[in-house]
Structure formats: structure tokens, C-alpha cells
Amino acid sequence: MPHGDHVKTTHQVTAERLQAAHDRPVLEVPTLDEPVLIESLQMLHKNGNYYVLARSTDGAEGLSFCNAKARHLYPILNQLIIPYFVGKDARDLEGHLWEVYRHSSNYKLLGQALWNPVAWVEMAILDLLGRVTQKSITDLLGGAVRDRCPFYVASSRRDSTPEEEIDHLQMLVDETYAQAIKFRVGGRMSRNEDAMPDRTPKLIELSRKHFGDEMDIHADSNSSYDPPQAIEVGRMLEDINAVYFEEPCPFDHLEDTKTVTDTLDLPVSGGEQEASDRRFRWMIQHGAVNIVQPDLHYYGGLIRSARVSRMAALADMPTTVHISGGMGFVYMLIFAAFTPDIGRYQEYKRGIEKVADLFDPALKIENGEMTIPQGPGTGITDFSSFVEEAQVIS
């Protein structure tokens, strides 16, 4: 049987119960009696990084960290998303996530083109609200259930031999004392082709042989396989007692993914590319996966992702979010703080230690665990170093 606390525990829940869980309010701003009106939202660019700066009519500010999609999607942000939010009351942020979807027929852009820009705005407004109320975003979204979380280290490469991958993963483990690893199998949307001949079976076998029985192992195929091939690779992963198998089939082929999930004993995860709350509801209701993985940027932010986790909880599914963006780990840690069932591990991104001292208290990475931001908003005490001399993208 696979390692871990979550081994095929998914059970069926009605669509009505899932929808009711989804629709419950997430955001809590009880200390604000007066409106917090959004005066401006700006995308900023500095040293290859993108940010959204929110400012209220009272002069409060909040900052969000965008992912790399910003370099392509800023026109949608500036032309279709920001105009909706200017002049709105930040306290009503949760309702605005629906209204901006309707605004200017934005729903016709359903997908990452729409929800990434919405996420950047949502996260900036949440940071602003946190600084106004002197509460963490975690407190605004239900309160902390943990102050640290275990992590896995991952390799994003497919141009490496199995031996090179093992060396790279060992280096990451040596850096962090992580108790779990993840590597990529298949060829990434490759219609069953491996990245190089026999790389996947050799890497799977070598990973357990090298790291021993105590290491938890994840594998991600990035939509590489049809069901028969996915099941074959899944059986290899079961043979080494892997933790889970991520996105075995093309991400939008939910029926194929369900076939693999129903067949394997190994938990299957997915949802990184998903943009629809109704498709997440279908995945959860029908057990298409065992672990849901919304991306906090791709899916539209923390509030929408929290709604997915509430639905998943009814089916005993963990929500282990996907991370995009260089500073995306900040939002992953915040999500992990307020979400009861996040699975066994979250993803570690190298470079966190370079910004750890910007938080109060400083973030710590030790013994395979990360601490959670504690201070107001995102927990960054002073974000001026990110915005000083930044270029406004207009």
C-alpha cells in the first residue's frame, strides 16, 4: 500500500451538498464598519518580476506577487479587471469575484486568461485588508489551523538521465532535510512518449533504491499518458510505495483520469490547470481524483481555492495546491495555514530563504518543514523594496 494518511478514502457526496459547501462565505472582515474603497490598482514591473499594488481612498496599500503569466496577460488585467474593481468596497471582495466574472462578458475568457489577473487583484486587496485590520490573510480567511507544514522537494526537469535526476534530488534533500521528493515522468503532454527511452521506469526504480524506504516519493506526468499507459506507470509507482501520481492523463480529459483513479490503489491527484468550479465539483463528486490541486493563481486566488477545499473535505479529499510564480509560495503557506486537510506535503521552492527575513517573524525552513507567515496581510513587514523604482505597466 502507498505511504501516507490519505489512501483511497474518497467517498461520494451529492452535488447539492458540495455546492452548499462551496457557497458558504469565506472572507471575514468583522472589524471594519466603514467602506474600504479601492482608489487604484496598478501592475508594476521590476527586475523581471511583476506585482499588483492596491491603494484605498484612505491611503492604505496592499501588494500581490504575480506569476510569469503577467508578461502576457497584463492587457486583460488593465482593460477588463482593474476597471471593475476601482471604486468598489474591498470588504465585499468575495462577491466581486462573481461580478467581475460577469463584467464586460469576462466569462467568455474563462480560463487562465481571466483568473490569473483576478487572482493578482484579489491577493493585493486581501493584503490591503489585512494591513488595515492588522490581521493576517489567514485570519481573514478563517484562522490558522497550523503554524508550519512539511514539504517535498521537486525537480522540474525532463532533460536529465535518471542518474542525474537522483543526484539533483539528493542535493535538494541535503539542502533542506526534506522527507519527500517529486520527479517528472513521461514527456509532458506527450501522447505516451517518454522524455528519453526508458527514462521513466529506470527513474522510478532508482529513486526507491537510492533514497530507501523512509523517503516519500511523488511523480508528476504532466498529462503524458492515455489510461492504459498511465495505469502501467502507476503500477510501477505502486511497486515502490509512492505517495501519489499527479495528472496522469491530459488534464481536461476527466473521464480518462477517473479510469486511472478507479483502477489504481495509488492516490491520483489533479486540478492544476482547472478553471471551473463546476468541473472541480464534478471531479470531487465522481471521484475523478483522490487529491485536488487548484493553482492559487491559475484558479483565481485564495477565496476560490478555499471553496474547492471545502467541497473536497466533504469527500475526505485533501487539497494540496499547485504553486506558480517566484513568490507564489507565500500564498501556498497562507492557504496551508487555514485549510484543515492539505495532505502530507507542500511544495518547496528554492530561494525562500532569500526573502525569509522580510517577514515578522522571519520564515524558517528546518527539518523538512516551513513556518507560516504570521503578520498583517501577507506577513511581509515592508514591501517598499519591491515597488521602489518599479515601472507601471499601463
GROMACS .gro file of C-alpha atoms in nm:
model
  394
    1MET     CA    1   0.000   0.000   0.000
    2PRO     CA    2   0.117   0.360  -0.055
    3HIS     CA    3   0.265   0.563   0.226
    4GLY     CA    4   0.060   0.838   0.384
    5ASP     CA    5  -0.257   0.926   0.565
    6HIS     CA    6  -0.473   0.951   0.254
    7VAL     CA    7  -0.511   0.617   0.082
    8LYS     CA    8  -0.818   0.597  -0.142
    9THR     CA    9  -1.056   0.740   0.119
   10THR     CA   10  -1.272   0.927  -0.133
   11HIS     CA   11  -1.646   0.871  -0.096
   12GLN     CA   12  -1.938   1.006  -0.293
   13VAL     CA   13  -2.118   1.323  -0.192
   14THR     CA   14  -2.420   1.475  -0.365
   15ALA     CA   15  -2.381   1.774  -0.592
   16GLU     CA   16  -2.621   1.968  -0.368
   17ARG     CA   17  -2.405   1.919  -0.057
   18LEU     CA   18  -2.091   2.008  -0.248
   19GLN     CA   19  -2.250   2.325  -0.384
   20ALA     CA   20  -2.370   2.426  -0.038
   21ALA     CA   21  -2.016   2.388   0.098
   22HIS     CA   22  -1.880   2.587  -0.196
   23ASP     CA   23  -2.127   2.872  -0.142
   24ARG     CA   24  -2.057   2.937   0.227
   25PRO     CA   25  -1.882   3.272   0.291
   26VAL     CA   26  -1.503   3.254   0.315
   27LEU     CA   27  -1.387   3.611   0.383
   28GLU     CA   28  -1.432   3.754   0.734
   29VAL     CA   29  -1.378   4.128   0.794
   30PRO     CA   30  -1.587   4.189   1.108
   31THR     CA   31  -1.380   4.480   1.246
   32LEU     CA   32  -1.445   4.719   0.955
   33ASP     CA   33  -1.760   4.928   0.994
   34GLU     CA   34  -1.683   5.178   0.717
   35PRO     CA   35  -1.627   5.102   0.348
   36VAL     CA   36  -1.272   5.046   0.222
   37LEU     CA   37  -1.297   5.191  -0.127
   38ILE     CA   38  -1.044   5.089  -0.388
   39GLU     CA   39  -0.891   5.403  -0.538
   40SER     CA   40  -0.641   5.239  -0.771
   41LEU     CA   41  -0.483   4.913  -0.883
   42GLN     CA   42  -0.158   4.913  -1.076
   43MET     CA   43   0.064   4.647  -1.225
   44LEU     CA   44   0.431   4.712  -1.153
   45HIS     CA   45   0.740   4.560  -1.311
   46LYS     CA   46   1.087   4.547  -1.159
   47ASN     CA   47   1.385   4.322  -1.230
   48GLY     CA   48   1.178   4.075  -1.426
   49ASN     CA   49   0.909   4.044  -1.157
   50TYR     CA   50   0.550   4.167  -1.165
   51TYR     CA   51   0.332   4.297  -0.883
   52VAL     CA   52  -0.013   4.447  -0.835
   53LEU     CA   53  -0.033   4.741  -0.595
   54ALA     CA   54  -0.376   4.819  -0.448
   55ARG     CA   55  -0.449   5.153  -0.282
   56SER     CA   56  -0.764   5.262  -0.098
   57THR     CA   57  -0.909   5.613  -0.087
   58ASP     CA   58  -0.782   5.631   0.273
   59GLY     CA   59  -0.425   5.567   0.159
   60ALA     CA   60  -0.391   5.204   0.269
   61GLU     CA   61  -0.193   4.979   0.038
   62GLY     CA   62  -0.155   4.611  -0.039
   63LEU     CA   63   0.076   4.423  -0.272
   64SER     CA   64   0.044   4.094  -0.455
   65PHE     CA   65   0.309   3.890  -0.632
   66CYS     CA   66   0.215   3.788  -0.985
   67ASN     CA   67   0.326   3.477  -1.167
   68ALA     CA   68   0.505   3.468  -1.501
   69LYS     CA   69   0.175   3.486  -1.692
   70ALA     CA   70   0.174   3.859  -1.615
   71ARG     CA   71   0.401   3.939  -1.907
   72HIS     CA   72   0.130   3.811  -2.142
   73LEU     CA   73  -0.192   3.889  -1.956
   74TYR     CA   74  -0.142   4.247  -1.835
   75PRO     CA   75  -0.372   4.392  -2.108
   76ILE     CA   76  -0.661   4.183  -1.973
   77LEU     CA   77  -0.579   4.297  -1.621
   78ASN     CA   78  -0.568   4.665  -1.718
   79GLN     CA   79  -0.859   4.671  -1.962
   80LEU     CA   80  -1.110   4.426  -1.812
   81ILE     CA   81  -1.032   4.350  -1.447
   82ILE     CA   82  -0.900   4.668  -1.284
   83PRO     CA   83  -1.180   4.892  -1.419
   84TYR     CA   84  -1.437   4.674  -1.243
   85PHE     CA   85  -1.267   4.692  -0.903
   86VAL     CA   86  -1.188   5.066  -0.891
   87GLY     CA   87  -1.440   5.237  -0.663
   88LYS     CA   88  -1.564   4.912  -0.511
   89ASP     CA   89  -1.571   4.832  -0.139
   90ALA     CA   90  -1.288   4.590  -0.059
   91ARG     CA   91  -1.496   4.437   0.221
   92ASP     CA   92  -1.722   4.288  -0.048
   93LEU     CA   93  -1.431   4.118  -0.224
   94GLU     CA   94  -1.595   3.777  -0.217
   95GLY     CA   95  -1.899   3.899  -0.407
   96HIS     CA   96  -1.683   4.090  -0.652
   97LEU     CA   97  -1.524   3.764  -0.766
   98TRP     CA   98  -1.860   3.674  -0.921
   99GLU     CA   99  -1.941   4.019  -1.053
  100VAL     CA  100  -1.603   4.063  -1.226
  101TYR     CA  101  -1.671   3.730  -1.398
  102ARG     CA  102  -1.989   3.884  -1.545
  103HIS     CA  103  -1.838   4.230  -1.607
  104SER     CA  104  -1.783   4.312  -1.977
  105SER     CA  105  -1.863   3.947  -2.062
  106ASN     CA  106  -1.538   3.839  -1.895
  107TYR     CA  107  -1.683   3.490  -1.859
  108LYS     CA  108  -1.604   3.442  -2.228
  109LEU     CA  109  -1.236   3.441  -2.127
  110LEU     CA  110  -1.290   3.157  -1.878
  111GLY     CA  111  -0.953   3.001  -1.803
  112GLN     CA  112  -0.611   3.128  -1.705
  113ALA     CA  113  -0.653   3.441  -1.919
  114LEU     CA  114  -0.926   3.556  -1.681
  115TRP     CA  115  -0.846   3.402  -1.346
  116ASN     CA  116  -0.475   3.487  -1.321
  117PRO     CA  117  -0.543   3.862  -1.333
  118VAL     CA  118  -0.834   3.822  -1.091
  119ALA     CA  119  -0.603   3.635  -0.852
  120TRP     CA  120  -0.343   3.914  -0.859
  121VAL     CA  121  -0.610   4.169  -0.772
  122GLU     CA  122  -0.769   3.950  -0.506
  123MET     CA  123  -0.436   3.888  -0.334
  124ALA     CA  124  -0.345   4.258  -0.337
  125ILE     CA  125  -0.683   4.351  -0.186
  126LEU     CA  126  -0.651   4.079   0.079
  127ASP     CA  127  -0.308   4.217   0.171
  128LEU     CA  128  -0.459   4.567   0.194
  129LEU     CA  129  -0.746   4.445   0.414
  130GLY     CA  130  -0.502   4.263   0.638
  131ARG     CA  131  -0.291   4.572   0.687
  132VAL     CA  132  -0.599   4.787   0.757
  133THR     CA  133  -0.731   4.542   1.017
  134GLN     CA  134  -0.387   4.432   1.143
  135LYS     CA  135  -0.486   4.074   1.070
  136SER     CA  136  -0.311   3.813   0.862
  137ILE     CA  137  -0.476   3.694   0.543
  138THR     CA  138  -0.501   3.361   0.724
  139ASP     CA  139  -0.719   3.526   0.991
  140LEU     CA  140  -0.935   3.691   0.725
  141LEU     CA  141  -0.998   3.352   0.564
  142GLY     CA  142  -1.097   3.155   0.870
  143GLY     CA  143  -0.798   3.142   1.103
  144ALA     CA  144  -0.491   2.924   1.139
  145VAL     CA  145  -0.513   2.552   1.198
  146ARG     CA  146  -0.132   2.506   1.183
  147ASP     CA  147   0.181   2.718   1.206
  148ARG     CA  148   0.412   2.502   0.993
  149CYS     CA  149   0.389   2.240   0.722
  150PRO     CA  150   0.612   1.962   0.590
  151PHE     CA  151   0.733   1.994   0.233
  152TYR     CA  152   0.868   1.793  -0.056
  153VAL     CA  153   1.147   1.899  -0.291
  154ALA     CA  154   1.088   1.868  -0.662
  155SER     CA  155   1.275   1.856  -0.987
  156SER     CA  156   1.110   2.016  -1.287
  157ARG     CA  157   1.346   1.861  -1.542
  158ARG     CA  158   1.295   1.602  -1.811
  159ASP     CA  159   1.620   1.658  -2.000
  160SER     CA  160   1.814   1.461  -1.739
  161THR     CA  161   1.905   1.096  -1.714
  162PRO     CA  162   1.768   0.900  -1.419
  163GLU     CA  163   2.111   0.915  -1.255
  164GLU     CA  164   2.130   1.293  -1.300
  165GLU     CA  165   1.783   1.332  -1.153
  166ILE     CA  166   1.874   1.133  -0.847
  167ASP     CA  167   2.187   1.343  -0.793
  168HIS     CA  168   1.983   1.663  -0.825
  169LEU     CA  169   1.715   1.544  -0.585
  170GLN     CA  170   1.978   1.431  -0.336
  171MET     CA  171   2.127   1.780  -0.345
  172LEU     CA  172   1.785   1.930  -0.267
  173VAL     CA  173   1.733   1.685   0.019
  174ASP     CA  174   2.076   1.768   0.158
  175GLU     CA  175   1.987   2.140   0.146
  176THR     CA  176   1.654   2.110   0.323
  177TYR     CA  177   1.634   1.774   0.506
  178ALA     CA  178   1.310   1.711   0.317
  179GLN     CA  179   1.143   1.378   0.380
  180ALA     CA  180   0.971   1.367   0.042
  181ILE     CA  181   1.064   1.418  -0.324
  182LYS     CA  182   0.884   1.461  -0.655
  183PHE     CA  183   1.011   1.397  -1.005
  184ARG     CA  184   0.860   1.411  -1.352
  185VAL     CA  185   0.774   1.106  -1.556
  186GLY     CA  186   0.664   1.077  -1.917
  187GLY     CA  187   0.722   1.354  -2.168
  188ARG     CA  188   0.470   1.629  -2.077
  189MET     CA  189   0.154   1.607  -2.290
  190SER     CA  190   0.350   1.362  -2.500
  191ARG     CA  191   0.090   1.102  -2.604
  192ASN     CA  192   0.270   0.822  -2.418
  193GLU     CA  193   0.622   0.917  -2.536
  194ASP     CA  194   0.889   0.917  -2.267
  195ALA     CA  195   1.127   1.212  -2.239
  196MET     CA  196   1.405   0.971  -2.340
  197PRO     CA  197   1.400   0.596  -2.394
  198ASP     CA  198   1.324   0.404  -2.073
  199ARG     CA  199   1.382   0.711  -1.855
  200THR     CA  200   1.059   0.673  -1.654
  201PRO     CA  201   1.088   0.307  -1.542
  202LYS     CA  202   1.457   0.348  -1.463
  203LEU     CA  203   1.397   0.666  -1.263
  204ILE     CA  204   1.112   0.511  -1.065
  205GLU     CA  205   1.320   0.206  -0.976
  206LEU     CA  206   1.634   0.403  -0.897
  207SER     CA  207   1.451   0.654  -0.676
  208ARG     CA  208   1.348   0.394  -0.420
  209LYS     CA  209   1.677   0.209  -0.442
  210HIS     CA  210   1.872   0.529  -0.375
  211PHE     CA  211   1.655   0.701  -0.115
  212GLY     CA  212   1.542   0.396   0.081
  213ASP     CA  213   1.209   0.306   0.233
  214GLU     CA  214   1.171   0.616   0.452
  215MET     CA  215   1.152   0.868   0.167
  216ASP     CA  216   0.804   0.958   0.039
  217ILE     CA  217   0.800   0.975  -0.340
  218HIS     CA  218   0.566   1.165  -0.572
  219ALA     CA  219   0.558   1.152  -0.953
  220ASP     CA  220   0.405   1.400  -1.197
  221SER     CA  221   0.336   1.307  -1.559
  222ASN     CA  222   0.200   1.649  -1.671
  223SER     CA  223  -0.072   1.488  -1.884
  224SER     CA  224   0.161   1.244  -2.060
  225TYR     CA  225  -0.050   0.928  -2.085
  226ASP     CA  226  -0.367   0.760  -2.203
  227PRO     CA  227  -0.531   0.534  -1.941
  228PRO     CA  228  -0.352   0.206  -2.028
  229GLN     CA  229  -0.008   0.367  -2.019
  230ALA     CA  230  -0.094   0.570  -1.709
  231ILE     CA  231  -0.204   0.253  -1.532
  232GLU     CA  232   0.119   0.078  -1.632
  233VAL     CA  233   0.329   0.363  -1.491
  234GLY     CA  234   0.102   0.381  -1.187
  235ARG     CA  235   0.168   0.014  -1.113
  236MET     CA  236   0.542   0.087  -1.122
  237LEU     CA  237   0.485   0.365  -0.869
  238GLU     CA  238   0.275   0.132  -0.653
  239ASP     CA  239   0.562  -0.115  -0.655
  240ILE     CA  240   0.786   0.144  -0.485
  241ASN     CA  241   0.507   0.261  -0.246
  242ALA     CA  242   0.480   0.610  -0.391
  243VAL     CA  243   0.264   0.874  -0.222
  244TYR     CA  244   0.064   0.991  -0.524
  245PHE     CA  245   0.058   1.013  -0.903
  246GLU     CA  246  -0.010   1.362  -1.037
  247GLU     CA  247  -0.201   1.443  -1.358
  248PRO     CA  248  -0.156   1.103  -1.527
  249CYS     CA  249  -0.382   1.185  -1.827
  250PRO     CA  250  -0.448   1.504  -2.025
  251PHE     CA  251  -0.575   1.750  -1.765
  252ASP     CA  252  -0.905   1.821  -1.941
  253HIS     CA  253  -0.990   1.455  -2.001
  254LEU     CA  254  -1.162   1.394  -1.671
  255GLU     CA  255  -1.313   1.062  -1.772
  256ASP     CA  256  -0.972   0.917  -1.861
  257THR     CA  257  -0.831   1.040  -1.533
  258LYS     CA  258  -1.121   0.879  -1.346
  259THR     CA  259  -1.048   0.549  -1.520
  260VAL     CA  260  -0.693   0.558  -1.386
  261THR     CA  261  -0.808   0.667  -1.040
  262ASP     CA  262  -1.063   0.385  -1.023
  263THR     CA  263  -0.804   0.126  -1.129
  264LEU     CA  264  -0.500   0.213  -0.919
  265ASP     CA  265  -0.453   0.166  -0.546
  266LEU     CA  266  -0.213   0.463  -0.560
  267PRO     CA  267  -0.383   0.801  -0.496
  268VAL     CA  268  -0.417   1.015  -0.808
  269SER     CA  269  -0.408   1.395  -0.797
  270GLY     CA  270  -0.507   1.666  -1.042
  271GLY     CA  271  -0.659   2.006  -1.099
  272GLU     CA  272  -0.356   2.226  -1.161
  273GLN     CA  273  -0.496   2.357  -1.491
  274GLU     CA  274  -0.861   2.371  -1.383
  275ALA     CA  275  -1.051   2.699  -1.405
  276SER     CA  276  -1.412   2.592  -1.347
  277ASP     CA  277  -1.573   2.547  -1.006
  278ARG     CA  278  -1.832   2.320  -1.164
  279ARG     CA  279  -1.568   2.088  -1.310
  280PHE     CA  280  -1.398   2.073  -0.971
  281ARG     CA  281  -1.735   1.982  -0.823
  282TRP     CA  282  -1.772   1.704  -1.084
  283MET     CA  283  -1.420   1.575  -1.012
  284ILE     CA  284  -1.494   1.559  -0.641
  285GLN     CA  285  -1.847   1.418  -0.671
  286HIS     CA  286  -1.742   1.141  -0.909
  287GLY     CA  287  -1.402   1.062  -0.760
  288ALA     CA  288  -1.207   1.155  -1.072
  289VAL     CA  289  -0.908   1.214  -0.846
  290ASN     CA  290  -0.819   1.145  -0.483
  291ILE     CA  291  -0.640   1.476  -0.421
  292VAL     CA  292  -0.744   1.812  -0.572
  293GLN     CA  293  -0.474   2.060  -0.673
  294PRO     CA  294  -0.601   2.404  -0.775
  295ASP     CA  295  -0.328   2.651  -0.861
  296LEU     CA  296  -0.374   2.959  -0.645
  297HIS     CA  297  -0.305   3.191  -0.938
  298TYR     CA  298  -0.446   2.992  -1.230
  299TYR     CA  299  -0.772   2.927  -1.047
  300GLY     CA  300  -0.834   3.284  -0.939
  301GLY     CA  301  -0.699   3.325  -0.588
  302LEU     CA  302  -0.725   3.212  -0.230
  303ILE     CA  303  -1.100   3.252  -0.184
  304ARG     CA  304  -1.195   3.044  -0.488
  305SER     CA  305  -0.940   2.778  -0.391
  306ALA     CA  306  -1.079   2.770  -0.037
  307ARG     CA  307  -1.419   2.689  -0.184
  308VAL     CA  308  -1.266   2.390  -0.365
  309SER     CA  309  -1.110   2.269  -0.041
  310ARG     CA  310  -1.447   2.286   0.135
  311MET     CA  311  -1.605   2.069  -0.131
  312ALA     CA  312  -1.311   1.828  -0.122
  313ALA     CA  313  -1.333   1.796   0.255
  314LEU     CA  314  -1.683   1.652   0.226
  315ALA     CA  315  -1.537   1.365   0.021
  316ASP     CA  316  -1.235   1.318   0.251
  317MET     CA  317  -1.007   1.457  -0.020
  318PRO     CA  318  -0.700   1.665   0.066
  319THR     CA  319  -0.640   1.990  -0.120
  320THR     CA  320  -0.270   2.018  -0.198
  321VAL     CA  321  -0.242   2.334  -0.405
  322HIS     CA  322  -0.017   2.385  -0.703
  323ILE     CA  323   0.222   2.683  -0.692
  324SER     CA  324   0.308   2.919  -0.976
  325GLY     CA  325   0.521   3.230  -0.955
  326GLY     CA  326   0.852   3.301  -0.786
  327MET     CA  327   0.682   3.429  -0.467
  328GLY     CA  328   0.382   3.202  -0.505
  329PHE     CA  329   0.499   3.006  -0.202
  330VAL     CA  330   0.368   3.293   0.015
  331TYR     CA  331   0.011   3.215  -0.086
  332MET     CA  332   0.068   2.841  -0.058
  333LEU     CA  333   0.179   2.888   0.304
  334ILE     CA  334  -0.121   3.108   0.379
  335PHE     CA  335  -0.355   2.851   0.223
  336ALA     CA  336  -0.187   2.575   0.422
  337ALA     CA  337  -0.237   2.775   0.740
  338PHE     CA  338  -0.618   2.796   0.721
  339THR     CA  339  -0.706   2.475   0.533
  340PRO     CA  340  -0.766   2.172   0.759
  341ASP     CA  341  -0.668   1.894   0.516
  342ILE     CA  342  -0.374   1.984   0.292
  343GLY     CA  343  -0.234   1.633   0.256
  344ARG     CA  344   0.108   1.526   0.373
  345TYR     CA  345   0.338   1.774   0.198
  346GLN     CA  346   0.351   2.108   0.022
  347GLU     CA  347   0.598   2.203  -0.248
  348TYR     CA  348   0.923   2.372  -0.150
  349LYS     CA  349   1.056   2.640  -0.384
  350ARG     CA  350   1.426   2.717  -0.375
  351GLY     CA  351   1.504   3.075  -0.282
  352ILE     CA  352   1.253   3.113   0.000
  353GLU     CA  353   1.540   3.167   0.241
  354LYS     CA  354   1.646   3.479   0.045
  355VAL     CA  355   1.328   3.662   0.147
  356ALA     CA  356   1.261   3.494   0.483
  357ASP     CA  357   1.373   3.799   0.684
  358LEU     CA  358   1.112   4.022   0.517
  359PHE     CA  359   0.851   3.850   0.733
  360ASP     CA  360   0.790   3.910   1.102
  361PRO     CA  361   0.857   3.667   1.249
  362ALA     CA  362   1.107   3.555   0.986
  363LEU     CA  363   1.013   3.240   0.795
  364LYS     CA  364   1.209   2.930   0.888
  365ILE     CA  365   1.290   2.624   0.681
  366GLU     CA  366   1.415   2.345   0.901
  367ASN     CA  367   1.395   1.969   0.926
  368GLY     CA  368   1.177   1.942   0.618
  369GLU     CA  369   0.917   2.192   0.740
  370MET     CA  370   0.827   2.554   0.658
  371THR     CA  371   0.679   2.800   0.905
  372ILE     CA  372   0.367   3.002   0.820
  373PRO     CA  373   0.360   3.385   0.782
  374GLN     CA  374   0.214   3.547   1.094
  375GLY     CA  375   0.196   3.925   1.048
  376PRO     CA  376  -0.071   4.151   0.894
  377GLY     CA  377  -0.163   4.081   0.534
  378THR     CA  378   0.091   3.850   0.373
  379GLY     CA  379   0.318   3.891   0.675
  380ILE     CA  380   0.579   4.097   0.487
  381THR     CA  381   0.656   4.391   0.714
  382ASP     CA  382   0.763   4.641   0.446
  383PHE     CA  383   0.712   4.581   0.075
  384SER     CA  384   0.867   4.911  -0.036
  385SER     CA  385   1.177   4.736  -0.174
  386PHE     CA  386   0.955   4.563  -0.432
  387VAL     CA  387   0.782   4.879  -0.557
  388GLU     CA  388   1.051   5.150  -0.534
  389GLU     CA  389   1.159   5.250  -0.884
  390ALA     CA  390   0.925   4.991  -1.033
  391GLN     CA  391   0.776   5.061  -1.375
  392VAL     CA  392   0.399   5.098  -1.400
  393ILE     CA  393   0.260   4.870  -1.673
  394SER     CA  394  -0.026   5.069  -1.821
   0.00000   0.00000   0.00000
